[in-house]
CSV table of C-alpha atoms in Angstrom, one decimal:
chain,number,residue,atom,x,y,z
A,1,MET,CA,-6.5,22.1,56.4
A,2,ASN,CA,-9.4,20.3,56.7
A,3,SER,CA,-12.0,21.5,54.4
A,4,PHE,CA,-12.5,20.8,51.2
A,5,ALA,CA,-12.3,24.1,49.8
A,6,GLU,CA,-8.8,24.4,51.6
A,7,GLN,CA,-7.7,21.4,50.3
A,8,PHE,CA,-9.0,21.7,46.5
A,9,PRO,CA,-6.6,24.6,45.1
A,10,VAL,CA,-3.7,22.6,46.6
A,11,VAL,CA,-4.2,19.5,45.5
A,12,PHE,CA,-5.5,21.1,42.3
A,13,SER,CA,-2.0,22.4,41.4
A,14,ALA,CA,-0.1,19.5,42.6
A,15,LEU,CA,-2.2,17.2,40.3
A,16,ASN,CA,-1.6,19.7,37.3
A,17,THR,CA,1.9,19.4,37.8
A,18,GLY,CA,1.6,15.4,38.0
A,19,PHE,CA,-0.3,15.3,34.6
A,20,LEU,CA,2.1,17.8,32.7
A,21,GLN,CA,4.6,14.8,33.6
A,22,THR,CA,2.1,12.2,32.2
A,23,LEU,CA,1.2,14.3,29.1
A,24,LYS,CA,5.0,15.0,28.4
A,25,LEU,CA,5.4,10.9,28.5
A,26,PHE,CA,2.4,10.2,26.5
A,27,VAL,CA,3.8,12.7,23.8
A,28,VAL,CA,7.4,11.6,23.8
A,29,THR,CA,6.3,7.8,23.8
A,30,LEU,CA,4.0,8.5,20.6
A,31,VAL,CA,6.7,10.6,18.7
A,32,GLY,CA,8.9,7.9,19.3
A,33,ALA,CA,6.8,5.1,19.0
A,34,ILE,CA,5.4,5.8,16.1
A,35,PRO,CA,8.1,5.9,13.4
A,36,LEU,CA,9.9,3.2,15.4
A,37,GLY,CA,7.0,0.7,15.3
A,38,LEU,CA,7.0,1.2,11.2
A,39,ILE,CA,10.7,0.4,11.0
A,40,ILE,CA,9.9,-2.9,13.2
A,41,SER,CA,6.9,-3.8,11.5
A,42,PHE,CA,9.4,-3.6,8.1
A,43,GLY,CA,11.7,-5.8,9.9
A,44,SER,CA,9.2,-8.4,10.9
A,45,MET,CA,8.0,-8.4,7.1
A,46,SER,CA,11.4,-8.5,6.0
A,47,ARG,CA,12.4,-11.6,3.6
A,48,PHE,CA,15.4,-12.0,5.2
A,49,LYS,CA,14.7,-14.8,7.4
A,50,PRO,CA,17.0,-14.1,10.3
A,51,LEU,CA,16.0,-10.6,10.3
A,52,SER,CA,12.4,-11.2,10.4
A,53,ALA,CA,12.8,-14.0,13.1
A,54,ALA,CA,14.9,-12.1,15.7
A,55,VAL,CA,12.4,-8.7,15.2
A,56,LYS,CA,9.4,-11.3,16.0
A,57,THR,CA,11.2,-12.9,18.9
A,58,VAL,CA,11.9,-9.3,20.3
A,59,VAL,CA,8.4,-8.0,19.5
A,60,TRP,CA,7.0,-11.5,21.4
A,61,VAL,CA,9.2,-10.6,24.4
A,62,VAL,CA,8.0,-7.0,24.5
A,63,ARG,CA,4.1,-7.7,23.9
A,64,GLY,CA,4.5,-11.1,26.2
A,65,SER,CA,5.8,-9.2,29.4
A,66,PRO,CA,4.4,-6.7,31.8
A,67,LEU,CA,5.2,-3.1,31.1
A,68,MET,CA,5.7,-2.7,34.7
A,69,ILE,CA,8.3,-5.2,35.0
A,70,GLN,CA,10.3,-3.8,31.7
A,71,LEU,CA,9.8,-0.4,33.1
A,72,LEU,CA,11.6,-1.7,36.5
A,73,ILE,CA,14.4,-3.8,34.4
A,74,ILE,CA,15.1,-0.9,32.4
A,75,TYR,CA,15.7,1.5,35.3
A,76,TYR,CA,17.2,-0.5,37.7
A,77,PHE,CA,19.4,-3.3,35.5
A,78,PRO,CA,22.0,-1.0,34.3
A,79,GLY,CA,22.6,0.0,38.1
A,80,LEU,CA,22.3,-3.0,39.7
A,81,VAL,CA,24.1,-5.6,37.3
A,82,PHE,CA,26.5,-3.2,35.6
A,83,ASN,CA,27.0,-0.6,38.7
A,84,ASN,CA,26.3,1.6,36.0
A,85,PRO,CA,23.6,3.3,36.2
A,86,VAL,CA,23.2,5.3,32.7
A,87,TRP,CA,19.8,7.1,33.5
A,88,GLY,CA,21.1,9.4,36.2
A,89,GLY,CA,19.6,10.0,39.1
A,90,GLY,CA,16.3,12.4,40.0
A,91,GLU,CA,13.5,12.9,37.9
A,92,ASN,CA,15.1,13.6,34.8
A,93,GLY,CA,16.7,10.0,34.7
A,94,ARG,CA,13.2,8.5,35.7
A,95,PHE,CA,11.6,10.2,33.0
A,96,ILE,CA,14.3,8.9,30.3
A,97,ALA,CA,14.2,5.7,31.5
A,98,ALA,CA,10.1,5.8,31.5
A,99,CYS,CA,10.6,7.1,27.9
A,100,VAL,CA,12.5,4.4,26.9
A,101,ALA,CA,10.8,1.6,28.0
A,102,PHE,CA,7.3,2.8,26.8
A,103,ILE,CA,8.7,3.6,23.2
A,104,VAL,CA,9.8,0.3,22.8
A,105,ASN,CA,7.0,-1.4,24.2
A,106,TYR,CA,4.5,0.6,22.2
A,107,ALA,CA,6.3,0.5,19.0
A,108,CYS,CA,6.2,-3.5,19.4
A,109,TYR,CA,2.4,-3.1,19.7
A,110,PHE,CA,2.1,-0.3,17.0
A,111,SER,CA,4.4,-2.5,14.7
A,112,GLU,CA,1.7,-5.2,14.3
A,113,ILE,CA,-1.0,-3.0,13.7
A,114,TYR,CA,1.1,-1.6,10.7
A,115,ARG,CA,2.1,-5.1,9.7
A,116,GLY,CA,-1.7,-5.6,9.3
A,117,GLY,CA,-2.7,-2.5,7.5
A,118,ILE,CA,0.1,-2.7,5.1
A,119,GLN,CA,-0.6,-6.4,4.4
A,120,ASP,CA,-4.2,-5.8,4.0
A,121,VAL,CA,-3.7,-3.4,1.0
A,122,PRO,CA,-4.5,-5.3,-2.0
A,123,VAL,CA,-1.2,-6.4,-4.3
A,124,GLY,CA,-3.1,-4.9,-6.8
A,125,GLN,CA,-2.4,-1.6,-5.8
A,126,GLN,CA,1.6,-2.3,-5.8
A,127,GLU,CA,1.0,-3.9,-8.9
A,128,ALA,CA,-0.4,-0.9,-10.3
A,129,GLY,CA,2.3,1.1,-8.9
A,130,ILE,CA,4.9,-1.0,-10.7
A,131,VAL,CA,3.5,-1.3,-14.3
A,132,LEU,CA,3.1,2.8,-14.1
A,133,GLY,CA,6.8,2.7,-13.5
A,134,MET,CA,6.8,4.0,-9.8
A,135,SER,CA,9.8,3.1,-7.6
A,136,ARG,CA,9.2,1.2,-4.8
A,137,SER,CA,9.5,4.0,-2.3
A,138,GLN,CA,6.8,6.1,-4.4
A,139,ILE,CA,4.5,3.3,-4.4
A,140,PHE,CA,4.8,2.8,-0.4
A,141,PHE,CA,4.5,6.7,0.0
A,142,LYS,CA,2.0,7.8,-2.5
A,143,VAL,CA,-0.1,4.8,-2.4
A,144,THR,CA,0.3,2.2,0.2
A,145,LEU,CA,0.6,4.9,3.1
A,146,LEU,CA,-2.9,6.5,3.2
A,147,GLN,CA,-4.4,3.5,2.5
A,148,MET,CA,-2.9,1.8,5.3
A,149,ILE,CA,-3.5,4.8,7.7
A,150,LYS,CA,-7.3,4.7,7.0
A,151,ARG,CA,-7.2,0.9,7.9
A,152,ILE,CA,-5.3,1.4,11.2
A,153,VAL,CA,-6.9,4.5,12.4
A,154,PRO,CA,-9.7,2.3,14.8
A,155,PRO,CA,-6.9,-0.1,16.4
A,156,MET,CA,-4.5,2.8,16.7
A,157,SER,CA,-7.0,4.8,18.8
A,158,ASN,CA,-7.4,1.9,21.1
A,159,GLU,CA,-3.5,1.7,21.6
A,160,ILE,CA,-3.2,5.2,22.3
A,161,ILE,CA,-6.0,5.4,24.6
A,162,THR,CA,-4.6,2.6,26.4
A,163,LEU,CA,-1.5,4.4,26.6
A,164,VAL,CA,-3.0,7.3,28.4
A,165,LYS,CA,-3.8,5.4,31.0
A,166,ASP,CA,-0.7,2.8,31.0
A,167,THR,CA,1.5,6.1,31.7
A,168,SER,CA,0.5,5.6,35.3
A,169,LEU,CA,2.5,2.5,35.7
A,170,ALA,CA,5.6,4.6,35.7
A,171,ARG,CA,4.6,5.4,39.3
A,172,ILE,CA,6.4,2.1,39.9
A,173,ILE,CA,10.0,3.8,39.2
A,174,ALA,CA,8.7,6.9,41.3
A,175,LEU,CA,8.1,9.0,38.5
A,176,GLN,CA,6.1,12.4,39.6
A,177,GLU,CA,3.3,11.7,37.1
A,178,ILE,CA,-0.2,12.3,38.1
A,179,ILE,CA,-1.0,9.3,40.1
A,180,TRP,CA,2.3,9.9,42.1
A,181,ALA,CA,1.0,13.3,42.9
A,182,GLY,CA,-2.4,12.2,43.9
A,183,GLN,CA,-0.7,9.5,46.3
A,184,ALA,CA,1.4,12.0,47.8
A,185,PHE,CA,-1.8,13.4,49.7
A,186,LEU,CA,-2.5,10.0,51.1
A,187,LYS,CA,0.9,9.7,52.9
A,188,GLY,CA,1.4,13.4,53.6
A,189,SER,CA,2.3,16.6,51.3
A,190,GLN,CA,2.0,20.4,51.8
A,191,GLY,CA,0.0,19.8,55.0
A,192,ILE,CA,-2.5,17.3,53.9
A,193,SER,CA,-2.6,13.8,54.7
A,194,GLY,CA,-4.7,10.7,55.0
A,195,GLN,CA,-6.9,11.9,52.0
A,196,ILE,CA,-7.9,9.4,49.2
A,197,TRP,CA,-9.8,11.8,47.1
A,198,PRO,CA,-6.9,13.2,45.3
A,199,LEU,CA,-6.1,9.9,43.9
A,200,PHE,CA,-9.7,9.1,43.1
A,201,PHE,CA,-9.6,12.5,41.7
A,202,THR,CA,-6.9,11.6,39.2
A,203,ALA,CA,-9.3,9.4,37.1
A,204,VAL,CA,-11.2,12.7,36.1
A,205,TYR,CA,-7.8,14.1,34.0
A,206,TYR,CA,-7.7,10.5,32.3
A,207,LEU,CA,-11.3,10.6,31.3
A,208,ALA,CA,-11.1,14.2,30.2
A,209,PHE,CA,-8.1,13.3,28.3
A,210,SER,CA,-9.1,10.2,26.6
A,211,GLY,CA,-12.6,11.8,25.7
A,212,ILE,CA,-10.4,14.6,23.7
A,213,LEU,CA,-8.6,11.7,22.1
A,214,THR,CA,-11.9,10.1,21.1
A,215,LEU,CA,-13.0,13.0,19.5
A,216,LEU,CA,-9.9,13.7,17.8
A,217,PHE,CA,-9.6,10.0,16.3
A,218,SER,CA,-13.3,10.6,15.2
A,219,ALA,CA,-12.3,13.9,13.5
A,220,VAL,CA,-9.4,11.8,11.7
A,221,GLU,CA,-11.8,9.0,10.8
A,222,LYS,CA,-14.3,11.5,9.3
A,223,LYS,CA,-11.3,13.0,7.4
A,224,LEU,CA,-10.6,10.1,5.5
A,225,SER,CA,-14.2,8.8,4.6
A,226,TYR,CA,-13.8,10.4,1.4
A,227,PHE,CA,-12.3,7.5,-0.1
A,228,LYS,CA,-13.2,3.8,0.6
A,229,VAL,CA,-10.4,0.9,0.8
B,1,MET,CA,4.7,-4.4,-44.0
B,2,SER,CA,4.6,-2.8,-40.4
B,3,GLU,CA,7.2,-3.0,-37.9
B,4,THR,CA,7.4,-5.7,-35.3
B,5,ILE,CA,6.9,-4.0,-32.0
B,6,LEU,CA,6.7,-6.8,-29.4
B,7,GLN,CA,8.8,-10.2,-29.9
B,8,VAL,CA,8.6,-12.9,-27.5
B,9,SER,CA,10.9,-15.7,-27.8
B,10,GLY,CA,11.2,-19.4,-26.2
B,11,LEU,CA,9.5,-17.9,-22.8
B,12,SER,CA,8.9,-20.6,-20.3
B,13,LYS,CA,7.7,-20.1,-16.8
B,14,SER,CA,7.0,-22.3,-13.7
B,15,PHE,CA,5.5,-21.7,-10.5
B,16,ALA,CA,7.3,-24.8,-8.2
B,17,ASP,CA,6.3,-27.9,-10.3
B,18,ASN,CA,3.4,-26.2,-12.3
B,19,LYS,CA,5.1,-25.3,-15.8
B,20,VAL,CA,2.6,-22.7,-16.5
B,21,LEU,CA,4.5,-21.2,-19.9
B,22,LYS,CA,6.4,-23.5,-22.0
B,23,ASP,CA,8.7,-22.3,-24.9
B,24,ILE,CA,6.0,-19.5,-25.9
B,25,SER,CA,7.0,-17.3,-28.9
B,26,LEU,CA,4.8,-14.4,-30.5
B,27,SER,CA,5.2,-11.2,-32.5
B,28,LEU,CA,2.9,-8.3,-33.0
B,29,GLU,CA,3.0,-5.9,-35.5
B,30,GLU,CA,2.8,-2.1,-34.6
B,31,GLY,CA,-0.8,-0.9,-34.9
B,32,SER,CA,-2.4,-4.4,-34.7
B,33,VAL,CA,-4.3,-5.9,-31.9
B,34,MET,CA,-3.9,-9.5,-30.7
B,35,SER,CA,-6.4,-11.3,-28.5
B,36,ILE,CA,-5.6,-14.3,-26.0
B,37,ILE,CA,-8.3,-16.6,-25.7
B,38,GLY,CA,-7.8,-19.9,-23.5
B,39,SER,CA,-9.6,-21.6,-20.6
B,40,SER,CA,-8.4,-20.5,-17.1
B,41,GLY,CA,-5.3,-21.9,-16.3
B,42,SER,CA,-4.1,-22.2,-19.9
B,43,GLY,CA,-1.2,-19.6,-19.0
B,44,LYS,CA,-2.7,-16.5,-20.4
B,45,THR,CA,-2.6,-14.1,-17.8
B,46,THR,CA,0.5,-15.3,-16.8
B,47,LEU,CA,2.3,-14.4,-20.2
B,48,LEU,CA,0.8,-11.2,-20.0
B,49,ARG,CA,2.3,-10.3,-16.6
B,50,CYS,CA,5.8,-11.4,-17.8
B,51,ILE,CA,5.4,-9.1,-20.8
B,52,THR,CA,4.5,-6.4,-18.4
B,53,GLY,CA,7.1,-7.1,-15.9
B,54,LEU,CA,5.1,-8.1,-12.9
B,55,GLU,CA,6.5,-11.8,-13.0
B,56,THR,CA,9.9,-13.0,-14.2
B,57,ALA,CA,10.1,-15.7,-16.7
B,58,ASP,CA,12.4,-18.7,-16.2
B,59,ARG,CA,13.7,-18.7,-19.9
B,60,GLY,CA,13.2,-16.6,-23.1
B,61,THR,CA,13.8,-12.9,-24.2
B,62,ILE,CA,11.2,-10.2,-24.6
B,63,THR,CA,11.7,-7.6,-26.9
B,64,VAL,CA,9.7,-4.2,-27.3
B,65,ALA,CA,10.2,-1.4,-29.9
B,66,GLY,CA,13.6,-3.0,-30.5
B,67,GLU,CA,14.8,-3.1,-26.7
B,68,ARG,CA,15.6,-6.4,-25.1
B,69,VAL,CA,13.2,-5.8,-21.9
B,70,PHE,CA,13.7,-9.1,-20.8
B,71,ASP,CA,16.4,-11.8,-21.3
B,72,SER,CA,17.1,-14.6,-18.8
B,73,GLU,CA,20.7,-15.0,-19.8
B,74,ARG,CA,21.3,-11.4,-18.9
B,75,THR,CA,23.7,-11.2,-15.9
B,76,GLN,CA,24.0,-7.4,-15.1
B,77,LYS,CA,21.8,-5.7,-13.2
B,78,LEU,CA,19.7,-3.2,-14.6
B,79,THR,CA,19.7,0.5,-13.3
B,80,ARG,CA,16.5,1.8,-11.7
B,81,GLU,CA,16.1,4.2,-14.7
B,82,GLN,CA,16.6,1.4,-17.5
B,83,LYS,CA,14.2,-0.7,-15.2
B,84,ARG,CA,11.4,2.1,-15.5
B,85,HIS,CA,12.0,2.9,-19.2
B,86,TYR,CA,11.7,-1.1,-20.1
B,87,GLN,CA,8.6,-1.0,-17.6
B,88,LEU,CA,7.0,1.8,-19.8
B,89,LEU,CA,7.6,0.5,-22.9
B,90,THR,CA,4.2,-1.6,-22.1
B,91,GLY,CA,1.3,-0.8,-20.3
B,92,LEU,CA,-1.6,-2.9,-18.4
B,93,VAL,CA,-5.0,-2.7,-17.5
B,94,PHE,CA,-5.9,-5.0,-14.9
B,95,GLN,CA,-9.0,-6.9,-14.6
B,96,ASN,CA,-10.0,-5.4,-10.8
B,97,PHE,CA,-9.2,-1.8,-12.4
B,98,ASN,CA,-6.8,-1.0,-9.3
B,99,LEU,CA,-7.3,2.7,-9.3
B,100,PHE,CA,-5.9,4.3,-6.1
B,101,PRO,CA,-8.9,4.6,-4.1
B,102,GLN,CA,-7.5,7.9,-2.3
B,103,TYR,CA,-7.2,9.9,-5.5
B,104,SER,CA,-9.7,11.8,-7.6
B,105,VAL,CA,-10.1,10.5,-11.2
B,106,LEU,CA,-7.8,13.4,-12.3
B,107,LYS,CA,-5.1,12.4,-9.8
B,108,ASN,CA,-5.3,8.8,-10.5
B,109,VAL,CA,-4.2,9.6,-14.6
B,110,THR,CA,-1.7,12.4,-14.0
B,111,LEU,CA,0.1,10.9,-10.8
B,112,ALA,CA,2.6,8.2,-12.0
B,113,LYS,CA,3.7,10.7,-15.2
B,114,GLU,CA,4.0,13.9,-12.6
B,115,LEU,CA,6.2,11.4,-10.5
B,116,LEU,CA,8.4,10.7,-13.7
B,117,LEU,CA,8.8,13.9,-14.9
B,118,LYS,CA,9.7,15.3,-11.5
B,119,GLU,CA,12.6,12.9,-11.4
B,120,GLN,CA,13.1,13.8,-14.8
B,121,ILE,CA,13.3,17.7,-14.0
B,122,LYS,CA,15.6,16.9,-11.3
B,123,GLN,CA,17.9,15.3,-13.7
B,124,GLY,CA,17.7,18.0,-16.4
B,125,LYS,CA,16.2,16.0,-18.8
B,126,ALA,CA,12.7,17.5,-18.7
B,127,GLN,CA,11.4,21.2,-18.4
B,128,LYS,CA,9.1,22.2,-15.7
B,129,ASP,CA,6.7,23.5,-18.2
B,130,GLU,CA,6.2,19.7,-19.1
B,131,LEU,CA,4.7,19.3,-16.0
B,132,GLU,CA,1.7,21.7,-16.5
B,133,GLU,CA,1.2,20.1,-20.1
B,134,VAL,CA,0.1,16.9,-17.9
B,135,GLU,CA,-3.0,18.1,-16.3
B,136,LYS,CA,-4.3,19.4,-19.9
B,137,GLN,CA,-3.2,15.9,-21.3
B,138,ALA,CA,-4.8,14.0,-18.8
B,139,LYS,CA,-8.2,15.9,-18.9
B,140,GLU,CA,-8.2,15.2,-22.9
B,141,LEU,CA,-7.5,11.5,-22.0
B,142,ILE,CA,-10.2,11.3,-19.5
B,143,SER,CA,-12.7,13.2,-22.1
B,144,SER,CA,-11.7,10.8,-24.6
B,145,VAL,CA,-12.9,7.9,-22.5
B,146,GLY,CA,-16.1,9.6,-21.8
B,147,LEU,CA,-15.5,10.8,-18.4
B,148,ALA,CA,-15.1,14.5,-18.7
B,149,ASP,CA,-17.7,15.5,-15.8
B,150,LYS,CA,-15.9,12.8,-13.3
B,151,LEU,CA,-12.7,14.6,-13.0
B,152,ALA,CA,-12.9,15.3,-9.6
B,153,SER,CA,-14.8,12.1,-8.4
B,154,TYR,CA,-13.1,9.6,-6.6
B,155,PRO,CA,-13.1,5.9,-7.5
B,156,CYS,CA,-15.7,4.5,-4.7
B,157,GLU,CA,-17.7,7.1,-6.6
B,158,LEU,CA,-17.9,5.4,-10.0
B,159,SER,CA,-19.3,2.3,-11.4
B,160,GLY,CA,-17.1,-0.6,-12.4
B,161,GLY,CA,-17.2,0.5,-16.1
B,162,GLN,CA,-16.2,3.9,-15.4
B,163,GLN,CA,-13.3,2.8,-13.3
B,164,GLN,CA,-12.2,0.6,-15.8
B,165,ARG,CA,-12.0,3.6,-18.4
B,166,VAL,CA,-10.2,5.7,-15.9
B,167,ALA,CA,-7.9,2.7,-15.4
B,168,ILE,CA,-7.4,2.9,-19.6
B,169,ALA,CA,-6.8,6.8,-19.5
B,170,ARG,CA,-4.1,6.2,-16.7
B,171,ALA,CA,-2.2,3.8,-18.7
B,172,LEU,CA,-2.5,5.6,-21.9
B,173,ILE,CA,-0.8,8.9,-20.3
B,174,LEU,CA,2.6,7.2,-20.3
B,175,SER,CA,2.2,6.3,-24.1
B,176,PRO,CA,3.2,2.9,-24.1
B,177,LYS,CA,4.3,1.1,-27.2
B,178,VAL,CA,2.0,-2.2,-26.1
B,179,LEU,CA,-1.0,-1.8,-24.2
B,180,CYS,CA,-2.1,-5.1,-22.4
B,181,PHE,CA,-5.6,-5.6,-21.0
B,182,ASP,CA,-6.0,-8.5,-18.5
B,183,GLU,CA,-9.6,-9.6,-18.6
B,184,PRO,CA,-10.8,-5.9,-18.8
B,185,THR,CA,-14.4,-6.9,-18.5
B,186,SER,CA,-14.2,-10.0,-16.2
B,187,ALA,CA,-15.0,-7.9,-13.2
B,188,LEU,CA,-17.8,-6.1,-14.5
B,189,ASP,CA,-21.8,-6.7,-14.7
B,190,PRO,CA,-22.5,-7.9,-18.4
B,191,GLU,CA,-24.8,-4.7,-19.0
B,192,ILE,CA,-21.7,-2.5,-18.6
B,193,THR,CA,-19.3,-4.4,-20.7
B,194,GLY,CA,-20.0,-2.7,-23.8
B,195,GLU,CA,-18.5,0.8,-22.6
B,196,VAL,CA,-15.5,-0.6,-21.6
B,197,LEU,CA,-15.2,-2.7,-24.8
B,198,ASN,CA,-16.5,0.5,-26.9
B,199,VAL,CA,-13.6,2.4,-25.8
B,200,ILE,CA,-11.0,-0.3,-26.6
B,201,SER,CA,-12.4,-0.8,-30.0
B,202,SER,CA,-11.9,3.1,-30.3
B,203,LEU,CA,-8.2,2.6,-29.5
B,204,ALA,CA,-7.9,-0.3,-32.2
B,205,SER,CA,-9.3,1.7,-34.9
B,206,GLU,CA,-6.8,4.9,-34.0
B,207,GLY,CA,-4.0,2.4,-34.3
B,208,ARG,CA,-3.1,1.6,-30.8
B,209,THR,CA,-1.0,-2.0,-30.7
B,210,MET,CA,-2.9,-3.9,-28.4
B,211,LEU,CA,-2.6,-7.5,-26.4
B,212,ILE,CA,-6.0,-8.3,-25.1
B,213,VAL,CA,-6.4,-11.3,-22.8
B,214,THR,CA,-10.4,-11.8,-22.9
B,215,HIS,CA,-13.2,-14.3,-22.7
B,216,GLU,CA,-15.4,-11.8,-24.6
B,217,MET,CA,-15.1,-13.9,-27.8
B,218,GLY,CA,-17.6,-11.7,-30.1
B,219,PHE,CA,-15.2,-8.8,-29.2
B,220,ALA,CA,-12.1,-10.6,-29.9
B,221,LYS,CA,-13.6,-11.7,-33.2
B,222,GLU,CA,-14.5,-8.1,-34.1
B,223,VAL,CA,-11.6,-6.0,-32.5
B,224,SER,CA,-8.5,-8.5,-33.5
B,225,ASP,CA,-6.3,-8.8,-36.1
B,226,THR,CA,-5.0,-11.9,-34.8
B,227,VAL,CA,-6.2,-14.2,-32.2
B,228,LEU,CA,-4.1,-16.9,-30.2
B,229,PHE,CA,-5.3,-19.9,-28.5
B,230,MET,CA,-3.6,-20.8,-25.4
B,231,ASP,CA,-3.8,-24.3,-23.9
B,232,SER,CA,-1.8,-25.8,-20.9
B,233,GLY,CA,0.9,-23.2,-21.5
B,234,VAL,CA,1.6,-23.4,-25.0
B,235,ILE,CA,0.0,-21.4,-28.2
B,236,ALA,CA,-2.2,-24.1,-29.4
B,237,GLU,CA,-3.3,-22.3,-32.5
B,238,GLU,CA,-2.9,-18.8,-33.9
B,239,GLY,CA,-4.6,-17.0,-36.8
B,240,THR,CA,-6.8,-14.4,-38.0
B,241,PRO,CA,-10.3,-14.3,-36.0
B,242,LYS,CA,-11.9,-16.1,-39.1
B,243,GLU,CA,-9.5,-18.6,-39.2
B,244,VAL,CA,-9.7,-19.3,-35.2
B,245,PHE,CA,-13.6,-19.0,-34.7
B,246,GLU,CA,-14.9,-20.3,-38.0
B,247,ASN,CA,-12.2,-23.1,-39.0
B,248,PRO,CA,-10.9,-24.2,-35.4
B,249,LYS,CA,-8.0,-27.2,-36.3
B,250,SER,CA,-7.6,-28.6,-33.2
B,251,GLU,CA,-10.5,-30.6,-31.1
B,252,ARG,CA,-9.2,-28.6,-27.9
B,253,LEU,CA,-10.3,-25.2,-29.7
B,254,LYS,CA,-13.4,-26.7,-30.7
B,255,SER,CA,-14.6,-27.9,-27.6
B,256,PHE,CA,-13.4,-24.4,-26.1
B,257,LEU,CA,-15.6,-22.6,-28.4
B,258,ASN,CA,-18.3,-24.8,-28.0
B,259,SER,CA,-18.3,-24.6,-24.4
B,260,THR,CA,-18.0,-20.8,-24.1
B,261,LEU,CA,-20.8,-20.5,-26.7
B,262,LYS,CA,-23.1,-22.6,-24.7
B,263,VAL,CA,-22.5,-20.0,-21.6
């Protein structure tokens, strides 16, 4: 298989399969990290000092060390140190380990964005809720939450677009995402070897996907523009 | 002789070393209007925040409509329901309105009442059809403050004076026994304070019990039955508007009135 026309369908299909794994990691990370981040942000805002100190330390460690190292530690550490490879072998085990690393990492970043968003809501909003007899959870869900969401859309869209590209780090534990799929044609796969263009071509997927997300976020911003905070 | 609706006794409050309220006592009769005047830092806003439950006093008691809503000696914890019941005996209109920006004028007014009724319906203490009444009641209140054409507007589309009038309607829908105002016109442009003061005056003439912290001396004189002058955490002088404004006894009040007139 020497001509580009012959290679393209093979590469395209392999990259699609890889991208599906990328997409799965992306979605699972968001589904896990968005609510976990909220819990972490409540922890770091807790008035119970030992809790907020512990949470802030965890956030510092997770944000302060490379996600790639975190992936390696989470994937290999249980097997190497406790002789107990909790993730199991194979692609499935790698996927679960990657999800855990990404969820924890992104939840820590999200938690700081949430904290900023919550603390930016004027205290008068809470006080208005209190004098109107609303409970703390009613004030959070009916008053604070939407104002916080409006404030955090721009920083969250930044983080989420970064996540699209960060998923490629899972290549380090050989998760078969799109970079892995593209690289395979460098070493040789399905009769194609020594080709670097498939790896370069993966960028098109990332670009297209982040383009869609950018449109999505500007739609959300527009949707929330009916009120000012 | 009408009934005492608000009774504050021996109320003290400090922030760190700063004694903001020193053994404050006052009583307010049902249907009357009391204004609290004084320079900033005199403790008047803190007093209002203690009465409306936003601050917890260190000592003293507060009784509203015969119910002991605050007692520094109380040891047992209040249930959520008691707390809310006490909370709703008073209402508060803020200096900065604090409307909920994401809700329309109508929803700002109905939200708290709807949440309250939904809980009461769950507990079997209210009927479903009361929920339908809320919107009707809100619309009436909103037109009574002159904003019938703004039901669907959002706070960012309203002027400060309009926002404050919505805030008044929002407080009224919960039928507080005592409606408190914390410098309701201080955040407004001078030319639109009138529309808010007119609404408050008409509430006074309807016989609402109100406690108003204000810098508008002319308004205080006109609308109040009693005026309190607060100075460094104590009630320095108290009397009818005539007594306080035309016959100030203390030097402190004289110089305060002089300085406000100059402005």
